[in-house]
XYZ file of C-alpha atoms in Angstrom:
560
model
C -22.122 -5.744 -13.287
C -25.341 -6.507 -15.251
C -28.421 -4.748 -13.912
C -31.478 -6.895 -14.689
C -34.837 -5.164 -14.851
C -37.855 -7.376 -14.525
C -41.094 -5.833 -15.673
C -44.017 -7.777 -14.227
C -47.408 -6.619 -15.348
C -50.625 -8.404 -14.545
C -53.101 -9.372 -11.902
C -51.915 -10.584 -8.525
C -53.607 -13.530 -6.951
C -53.291 -15.144 -3.546
C -54.689 -18.575 -4.214
C -57.671 -17.729 -6.447
C -58.917 -14.512 -4.821
C -58.027 -11.277 -6.497
C -56.458 -8.798 -4.137
C -58.778 -5.843 -3.779
C -56.734 -3.324 -1.812
C -53.255 -2.656 -0.575
C -52.198 -0.519 2.258
C -48.576 0.453 2.950
C -47.333 1.043 6.436
C -43.652 2.235 6.462
C -41.991 1.491 9.816
C -45.340 0.280 11.146
C -47.179 3.586 10.696
C -50.083 4.283 8.368
C -49.302 6.514 5.444
C -51.822 8.413 3.316
C -50.867 9.449 -0.186
C -52.758 11.417 -2.768
C -53.234 9.995 -6.284
C -49.963 10.118 -8.226
C -47.814 10.618 -5.132
C -44.765 8.508 -4.284
C -44.555 6.150 -1.351
C -41.143 5.140 0.014
C -40.739 2.012 2.099
C -37.629 1.181 4.127
C -37.615 -2.598 4.103
C -34.266 -3.602 5.513
C -30.934 -4.524 4.004
C -32.155 -6.625 1.083
C -35.192 -4.651 -0.077
C -33.587 -1.296 -0.668
C -36.311 0.965 -1.934
C -39.956 0.865 -2.884
C -41.969 3.557 -4.573
C -45.699 3.398 -5.236
C -48.331 5.430 -6.960
C -52.096 5.102 -7.543
C -54.212 5.646 -10.590
C -57.986 5.730 -9.892
C -59.060 5.812 -13.488
C -57.194 2.611 -14.295
C -57.800 1.175 -10.825
C -54.388 -0.180 -9.940
C -51.637 0.320 -7.442
C -48.198 0.443 -9.052
C -45.095 -0.354 -7.003
C -41.426 -0.321 -7.986
C -38.998 -2.301 -5.883
C -35.213 -2.226 -6.011
C -34.400 -5.703 -4.770
C -30.877 -6.824 -3.987
C -29.558 -10.346 -3.591
C -25.812 -10.843 -3.109
C -23.974 -8.951 -5.877
C -26.914 -8.421 -8.258
C -29.382 -5.558 -8.094
C -32.571 -5.599 -10.130
C -35.871 -3.762 -10.198
C -39.258 -5.447 -9.789
C -42.140 -3.438 -11.130
C -45.729 -4.610 -10.970
C -49.187 -3.133 -11.212
C -51.726 -4.653 -8.846
C -55.297 -4.158 -9.987
C -58.090 -3.938 -7.433
C -61.846 -4.129 -7.863
C -62.913 -1.441 -5.445
C -61.636 2.027 -4.797
C -62.428 5.043 -2.743
C -63.713 8.376 -3.919
C -61.093 10.166 -6.019
C -61.309 13.156 -3.717
C -60.020 11.196 -0.764
C -56.438 9.979 -0.389
C -55.726 6.291 -0.650
C -54.551 4.612 2.523
C -51.776 2.111 1.929
C -50.603 -0.470 4.415
C -47.885 -2.919 3.387
C -45.297 -4.271 5.839
C -41.851 -5.595 5.033
C -42.918 -9.114 5.978
C -45.865 -8.878 3.595
C -43.608 -7.763 0.752
C -41.346 -10.782 1.176
C -44.307 -13.112 1.579
C -46.002 -11.881 -1.575
C -42.807 -11.910 -3.585
C -42.269 -15.559 -2.655
C -45.822 -16.960 -2.374
C -48.144 -15.074 -4.711
C -49.136 -16.679 -7.943
C -48.858 -14.345 -10.851
C -50.867 -13.877 -13.984
C -48.311 -11.833 -15.840
C -46.495 -10.986 -18.970
C -42.777 -11.209 -18.140
C -40.423 -8.896 -19.939
C -36.671 -9.206 -19.279
C -34.439 -6.441 -20.509
C -30.795 -5.658 -20.044
C -29.727 -2.358 -18.567
C -27.629 -0.364 -21.018
C -25.003 0.849 -18.528
C -22.567 -2.002 -19.446
C -20.836 -1.727 -16.070
C -17.763 -3.932 -15.684
C -16.173 -5.585 -12.705
C -12.380 -5.558 -12.556
C -10.485 -7.941 -10.292
C -7.007 -7.471 -8.846
C -4.767 -10.435 -8.099
C -3.029 -9.575 -4.813
C 0.292 -11.439 -4.457
C 1.387 -11.447 -0.836
C 3.318 -13.424 1.745
C 1.220 -13.722 4.900
C 1.925 -17.309 5.933
C 4.844 -19.672 6.505
C 5.224 -23.014 4.852
C 5.565 -25.976 7.237
C 9.048 -26.053 8.700
C 9.838 -22.419 7.889
C 10.404 -20.555 11.144
C 12.199 -17.531 9.719
C 9.904 -15.929 7.156
C 8.737 -12.530 8.399
C 5.282 -12.634 6.693
C 5.032 -8.925 5.739
C 1.509 -9.414 4.463
C 0.224 -9.764 8.016
C 0.992 -6.105 8.755
C 0.270 -4.423 5.415
C -2.646 -6.257 3.769
C -5.338 -4.069 5.306
C -4.149 -1.330 2.954
C -5.470 -3.097 -0.157
C -9.015 -3.520 1.165
C -8.937 0.113 2.274
C -7.800 1.283 -1.173
C -10.296 -0.886 -3.078
C -13.201 0.484 -1.030
C -12.001 4.045 -1.653
C -11.630 3.462 -5.386
C -15.123 2.016 -5.657
C -16.720 4.833 -3.699
C -14.867 7.779 -5.191
C -13.887 6.719 -8.691
C -15.381 3.624 -10.317
C -18.883 3.345 -8.838
C -19.941 6.761 -10.207
C -18.852 5.460 -13.625
C -20.961 2.318 -13.214
C -17.996 -0.024 -12.644
C -16.474 -1.833 -9.679
C -13.159 -3.176 -8.400
C -12.493 -6.296 -6.337
C -9.464 -8.383 -5.399
C -8.467 -11.979 -4.706
C -5.557 -13.024 -2.500
C -2.739 -15.284 -3.715
C -0.369 -16.536 -1.012
C 3.333 -16.840 -1.956
C 4.926 -17.814 1.386
C 7.746 -15.442 0.378
C 9.078 -17.977 -2.155
C 9.747 -17.113 -5.775
C 8.677 -20.481 -7.156
C 5.285 -20.235 -5.459
C 4.940 -16.622 -6.561
C 5.496 -17.629 -10.199
C 2.839 -20.343 -9.982
C 0.398 -17.903 -8.422
C 0.886 -15.420 -11.265
C -0.081 -18.160 -13.716
C -3.062 -19.186 -11.594
C -4.326 -15.608 -11.349
C -3.998 -15.171 -15.115
C -6.059 -18.346 -15.599
C -8.642 -16.862 -13.216
C -8.943 -13.854 -15.555
C -7.748 -11.131 -13.193
C -7.481 -7.622 -14.616
C -4.129 -6.740 -13.014
C -1.550 -7.971 -10.517
C -0.790 -6.080 -7.299
C 2.598 -7.352 -6.211
C 4.580 -9.513 -6.077
C 6.243 -9.122 -2.738
C 9.872 -10.257 -2.394
C 10.613 -11.199 -6.033
C 9.403 -9.745 -9.313
C 11.906 -10.488 -12.114
C 10.302 -13.640 -13.521
C 6.817 -12.632 -12.458
C 7.219 -9.345 -14.318
C 8.181 -11.176 -17.512
C 5.065 -13.319 -17.191
C 2.844 -10.259 -16.713
C 4.276 -8.763 -19.917
C 3.616 -12.033 -21.769
C 0.019 -12.055 -20.487
C -0.329 -8.317 -21.316
C -1.569 -7.607 -17.797
C -0.497 -4.668 -15.605
C 1.683 -5.551 -12.632
C 2.166 -2.902 -9.947
C 4.608 -3.966 -7.265
C 4.553 -2.399 -3.816
C 7.541 -4.287 -2.405
C 10.064 -5.528 -4.964
C 13.121 -3.341 -5.739
C 14.857 -5.317 -8.489
C 16.688 -3.013 -10.872
C 16.046 -5.233 -13.914
C 12.325 -4.445 -13.915
C 13.032 -0.847 -14.925
C 13.789 -2.048 -18.471
C 10.544 -1.332 -20.317
C 11.637 -3.219 -23.423
C 11.361 -6.383 -21.338
C 8.954 -5.418 -18.544
C 6.436 -3.483 -20.628
C 3.503 -3.806 -18.199
C 5.425 -3.393 -14.941
C 5.352 -0.429 -12.550
C 6.157 -0.053 -8.885
C 5.236 2.293 -6.096
C 8.184 1.208 -3.981
C 11.204 3.258 -5.036
C 13.770 1.140 -6.828
C 17.280 0.474 -5.603
C 18.491 2.914 -8.256
C 16.372 5.658 -6.731
C 17.673 5.054 -3.205
C 21.269 4.824 -4.441
C 20.989 8.250 -6.109
C 20.119 9.807 -2.764
C 22.997 8.051 -1.006
C 25.459 9.190 -3.666
C 24.074 12.743 -3.420
C 25.011 12.752 0.272
C 28.475 11.395 -0.470
C 29.222 13.990 -3.137
C 27.821 16.845 -1.048
C 30.293 16.136 1.756
C 33.039 15.187 -0.732
C 33.204 11.608 0.550
C 35.008 10.193 -2.513
C 36.534 7.149 -0.759
C 34.200 4.816 1.138
C 33.782 1.345 2.625
C 30.550 -0.587 1.987
C 29.114 -2.774 4.751
C 25.818 -4.613 4.201
C 23.587 -7.308 5.674
C 23.162 -10.575 3.783
C 21.122 -13.166 5.646
C 18.116 -15.371 5.014
C 15.055 -13.120 4.690
C 17.346 -10.112 5.307
C 19.259 -9.724 2.050
C 20.447 -6.217 1.181
C 22.928 -7.315 -1.481
C 20.933 -5.883 -4.402
C 20.662 -2.497 -2.752
C 24.376 -2.602 -1.923
C 25.177 -3.410 -5.555
C 23.004 -0.506 -6.774
C 24.794 1.904 -4.430
C 28.186 0.658 -5.575
C 27.163 1.061 -9.221
C 25.930 4.615 -8.637
C 29.091 5.449 -6.670
C 31.322 4.218 -9.478
C 29.453 6.409 -11.940
C 30.373 9.427 -9.785
C 34.024 8.326 -9.565
C 33.699 7.425 -5.884
C 36.317 4.862 -4.861
C 35.075 1.845 -2.916
C 37.957 0.841 -0.665
C 36.406 -2.377 0.668
C 33.124 -4.314 0.727
C 32.189 -6.195 3.914
C 29.239 -8.463 4.685
C 27.647 -9.391 8.006
C 25.318 -12.361 8.276
C 22.793 -11.576 11.001
C 20.897 -8.448 12.128
C 22.343 -6.848 15.250
C 20.177 -5.933 18.264
C 21.901 -3.755 20.817
C 21.055 -4.493 24.454
C 24.103 -3.219 26.420
C 24.886 -6.619 27.919
C 28.455 -7.943 27.765
C 27.390 -11.166 26.040
C 25.268 -9.179 23.576
C 28.020 -6.705 22.751
C 30.525 -9.489 22.124
C 28.324 -10.690 19.266
C 28.581 -7.334 17.513
C 29.664 -8.310 13.960
C 31.046 -4.841 13.276
C 33.932 -5.201 15.740
C 35.846 -7.548 13.425
C 34.862 -5.532 10.340
C 36.199 -2.272 11.795
C 39.433 -3.904 13.039
C 40.115 -5.252 9.560
C 39.275 -2.098 7.600
C 39.856 1.048 9.671
C 43.393 1.641 8.356
C 42.179 1.779 4.745
C 39.011 3.843 5.040
C 37.514 6.772 6.920
C 33.870 6.752 5.725
C 31.590 3.728 6.167
C 28.296 3.247 4.312
C 26.187 0.732 6.246
C 23.232 -0.910 4.467
C 20.810 -2.729 6.760
C 18.336 -2.034 9.542
C 18.470 0.997 11.795
C 19.432 -1.124 14.804
C 22.360 -2.619 12.846
C 23.854 0.844 12.475
C 24.067 1.147 16.267
C 26.463 -1.809 16.201
C 28.706 -0.113 13.652
C 28.880 3.132 15.632
C 29.637 1.281 18.877
C 32.433 -0.635 17.137
C 33.962 2.620 15.876
C 33.645 4.100 19.356
C 35.231 1.023 20.953
C 38.271 1.508 18.707
C 38.349 5.213 19.744
C 38.189 6.236 16.092
C 35.522 8.918 16.553
C 37.263 11.093 19.161
C 39.264 13.152 16.657
C 36.434 13.499 14.143
C 38.347 11.668 11.397
C 35.776 8.896 10.877
C 32.078 8.971 9.983
C 29.313 6.595 8.880
C 26.199 6.853 6.721
C 23.398 4.414 7.457
C 20.970 3.465 4.687
C 17.601 2.722 6.277
C 14.842 1.121 4.187
C 12.093 1.800 6.746
C 10.114 5.038 6.803
C 11.362 7.689 9.200
C 9.010 8.110 12.137
C 9.438 11.515 13.832
C 7.419 10.267 16.809
C 10.023 7.551 17.388
C 13.178 9.626 16.829
C 14.800 8.077 19.889
C 14.589 4.506 18.605
C 17.422 5.124 16.124
C 19.759 5.450 19.107
C 18.158 3.063 21.602
C 17.256 0.186 19.294
C 14.173 -2.025 19.704
C 15.266 -3.533 23.050
C 15.905 -0.383 25.092
C 13.896 2.692 25.989
C 16.815 5.115 26.322
C 20.247 5.260 24.654
C 23.302 5.176 26.841
C 25.856 8.055 26.792
C 28.415 6.316 24.581
C 25.791 5.794 21.872
C 24.962 9.489 21.983
C 28.661 10.285 21.712
C 29.220 7.909 18.804
C 26.249 9.192 16.799
C 27.743 12.667 16.516
C 29.592 11.232 13.505
C 26.575 9.531 11.942
C 24.143 10.368 9.126
C 21.157 8.305 7.955
C 19.273 8.229 4.657
C 15.666 7.095 5.147
C 12.285 7.358 3.379
C 10.568 10.562 4.463
C 7.745 10.645 6.976
C 4.241 11.432 5.771
C 1.938 13.943 7.493
C -1.131 11.659 7.323
C 0.500 8.349 8.181
C -0.910 7.936 11.691
C -4.543 7.953 10.512
C -3.660 5.600 7.682
C -1.858 3.263 10.069
C -4.896 3.126 12.360
C -7.200 2.219 9.478
C -4.872 -0.498 8.203
C -4.698 -1.980 11.713
C -8.458 -2.149 11.843
C -8.840 -3.751 8.416
C -6.253 -6.437 9.126
C -8.817 -8.077 11.410
C -11.579 -7.976 8.766
C -12.320 -10.359 5.857
C -10.705 -11.640 3.781
C -7.641 -11.542 6.061
C -9.016 -11.961 9.607
C -5.598 -11.635 11.247
C -5.662 -11.624 15.034
C -4.650 -8.319 16.597
C -5.198 -8.420 20.374
C -3.545 -5.007 20.775
C -6.565 -3.269 19.218
C -8.677 -4.036 22.282
C -6.056 -2.254 24.389
C -6.017 0.809 22.170
C -2.779 -0.211 20.465
C -1.938 -1.866 17.186
C 0.752 -3.315 14.988
C 3.522 -1.098 13.672
C 2.502 -0.529 10.059
C 5.567 -0.300 7.780
C 5.862 1.976 4.782
C 5.170 -0.941 2.425
C 1.501 -0.632 3.407
C 1.426 2.876 1.960
C 3.095 1.652 -1.229
C 0.460 -1.097 -1.457
C -2.338 1.451 -1.088
C -0.721 3.689 -3.716
C -0.421 0.736 -6.132
C -4.179 0.164 -6.155
C -4.922 3.835 -6.762
C -2.280 4.110 -9.473
C -3.912 1.269 -11.409
C -7.429 2.573 -10.767
C -6.664 6.035 -12.135
C -5.126 4.592 -15.303
C -8.114 2.260 -15.662
C -10.595 5.119 -15.230
C -8.769 7.173 -17.862
C -9.015 4.272 -20.309
C -12.728 3.853 -19.624
C -13.408 7.553 -20.133
C -11.593 7.672 -23.468
C -13.075 4.425 -24.753
C -9.757 2.576 -24.893
C -9.488 -1.115 -24.082
C -9.476 -1.285 -20.252
C -7.826 -4.725 -20.250
C -4.873 -3.832 -22.452
C -2.017 -4.117 -19.964
C 0.515 -2.208 -22.034
C -1.897 0.683 -22.580
C -2.740 0.805 -18.864
C 0.947 0.689 -17.897
C 1.802 3.503 -20.292
C -0.795 5.689 -18.570
C 0.969 5.156 -15.250
C 4.373 6.285 -16.483
C 5.474 9.922 -16.433
C 2.743 10.845 -13.963
C 2.611 12.472 -10.545
C 0.264 11.203 -7.846
C -0.603 12.064 -4.272
C 0.541 9.272 -1.987
C -1.506 8.214 1.006
C 1.535 9.375 3.015
C 0.549 12.941 2.180
C 3.098 14.071 -0.389
C 3.326 14.055 -4.182
C 5.332 11.329 -5.912
C 6.530 11.286 -9.503
C 6.575 8.041 -11.492
C 9.248 8.186 -14.154
C 9.363 6.911 -17.738
C 10.401 3.448 -16.490
C 7.415 3.080 -14.196
C 9.554 3.586 -11.068
C 8.227 5.765 -8.288
C 10.754 8.354 -7.208
C 10.978 8.277 -3.455
C 11.162 11.117 -0.991
C 14.170 10.732 1.281
C 15.366 12.538 4.360
C 18.908 12.871 5.661
C 18.938 12.452 9.445
C 21.371 13.263 12.221
C 21.325 14.028 15.934
C 20.441 17.584 16.888
C 22.228 18.844 20.021
C 19.390 21.295 20.686
C 16.745 18.551 20.858
C 16.129 15.404 22.944
C 18.069 12.239 22.054
C 17.151 10.950 18.611
C 17.651 11.481 14.888
C 16.049 14.500 13.212
C 15.869 15.809 9.624
C 19.065 17.470 8.466
C 18.241 17.701 4.745
C 15.608 16.607 2.194
C 16.244 14.726 -1.064
C 13.504 14.051 -3.590
C 14.748 14.828 -7.091
C 15.783 12.635 -10.014
C 19.342 13.879 -9.507
C 18.997 14.711 -5.793
C 20.400 17.953 -4.509
C 21.047 18.166 -0.810
C 19.204 21.062 0.788
C 20.290 21.451 4.396
C 17.630 22.355 6.936
C 20.233 23.116 9.598
C 23.977 22.944 10.107
C 25.641 19.624 10.857
C 27.758 19.764 14.028
C 30.705 17.505 13.234
C 33.135 16.416 15.972
C 36.356 18.350 15.467
C 34.422 21.232 13.934
C 34.783 20.178 10.298
C 33.658 17.556 7.789
C 35.846 14.429 7.967
C 38.196 13.842 5.047
C 37.432 10.650 3.166
C 41.158 10.277 2.442
C 44.020 11.535 4.636
C 46.288 14.176 2.990
C 49.218 11.743 2.884
C 47.072 8.759 1.859
C 45.776 5.925 4.020
C 49.269 4.458 4.550
C 51.298 7.665 4.175
C 52.223 6.715 0.635
C 51.579 10.229 -0.755
C 54.095 11.904 1.559
C 57.065 9.603 1.055
């Protein structure tokens, strides 16, 4: 931002009469000041500060005003000469109201010498291009619009960065919003439009980032994604300016494979959700790739086409897609890896229970959950979103179940409350009637990754400014983000690796017979090559870990 200083020196006239005396009255009260003293005037939101002093020998009253209009701040300094004065031994009485200041600034005619100088601070304003999906295109009734529940995090982060980091350096950060409607083609066009608008960096995109990341590299602009998990973007030879605060599919798959190897589950079945706006195929592929690298045999791969919501009604249960999957696969596998939403996994466990496969402790399932674990909602993993309490057969089935989920953060509740509040503020202005009732929207973990993305860029930018490097060199900024460790808004430290991928913190969950119904931490995983560190003992049905392959083989072929 340029800070203009206007030096106005001369004689003030109102019409043709020279002003003989000024009196200042802050807040409506008279104020006496000795010669050379400073007078402060609080004149509302636009006139920020006024300081005055008197000089009897030169017979003038000198006032400095810091005057602010919109985004520019400049100083007005003038010396008002007067033709009479009081005895030097007595203090000067000043009386000048806010209304008078505005009137004189706008109506007085000046005899002056005008000097305009530039401030030497050279402060810069940096603008983020925020790529988000917060709206549906006409005719689209399915898009989930994630931006409507996470976008408050970017305004929160930008305000924090300005207050704590950039403003003390004389710089500022802002952002503009680019709507993608969750469609890759629109997202690509928005990247080009933001580049033409001269943004300093991209925050996003949301669902897709492969082509957008290539464009950011071509434009030499940093792109920090808070949502996209595409494996391809980890290639820094191609995506040289790309980083992400959302852990990649590779990172999640490492944790899943760590669980499999710990329990010696070397033969598995993969089951994943693939539906419009609910596509887990890339994550499933990453897990299969990581499993193959560890010599884990994938016996079968099954797909279901719609999320499952358990409601314990006969018509609802009959639509459970896992019933057919289990009937077709149970003879050739013992361990299922289910990739989808937490409520989908209830359907798998009920299908296994319906086939009476869990009674002997020979079968087990591992659910891969992409949503952050919420210890305050431990029961929801058994009850689903449509019920308050799980029924007994669900509790029985989940004795053979493990879940891998992003870890909970100790400061997430306060963060969630702030994001809820900011969603209703400009530039988003999303309606949230629950706030008036003391409630709010459920803020997903992507909001935290969005907040972290802004801070990650801001720290790299500040480092460049301090060292005198080009602050708009995207490759240089991106290199400063890699191989770093930062404190997430979720309350724990996260390492960003040499590929610009944040390494997630994951928790292994299971039921705990000593606690109320729900899933609770069993182990923690947060290393590059995760090692499972058990927090308690897993109570398996049958008293032992299930075998991923029967001793005689799945069809008895090894005992013939």
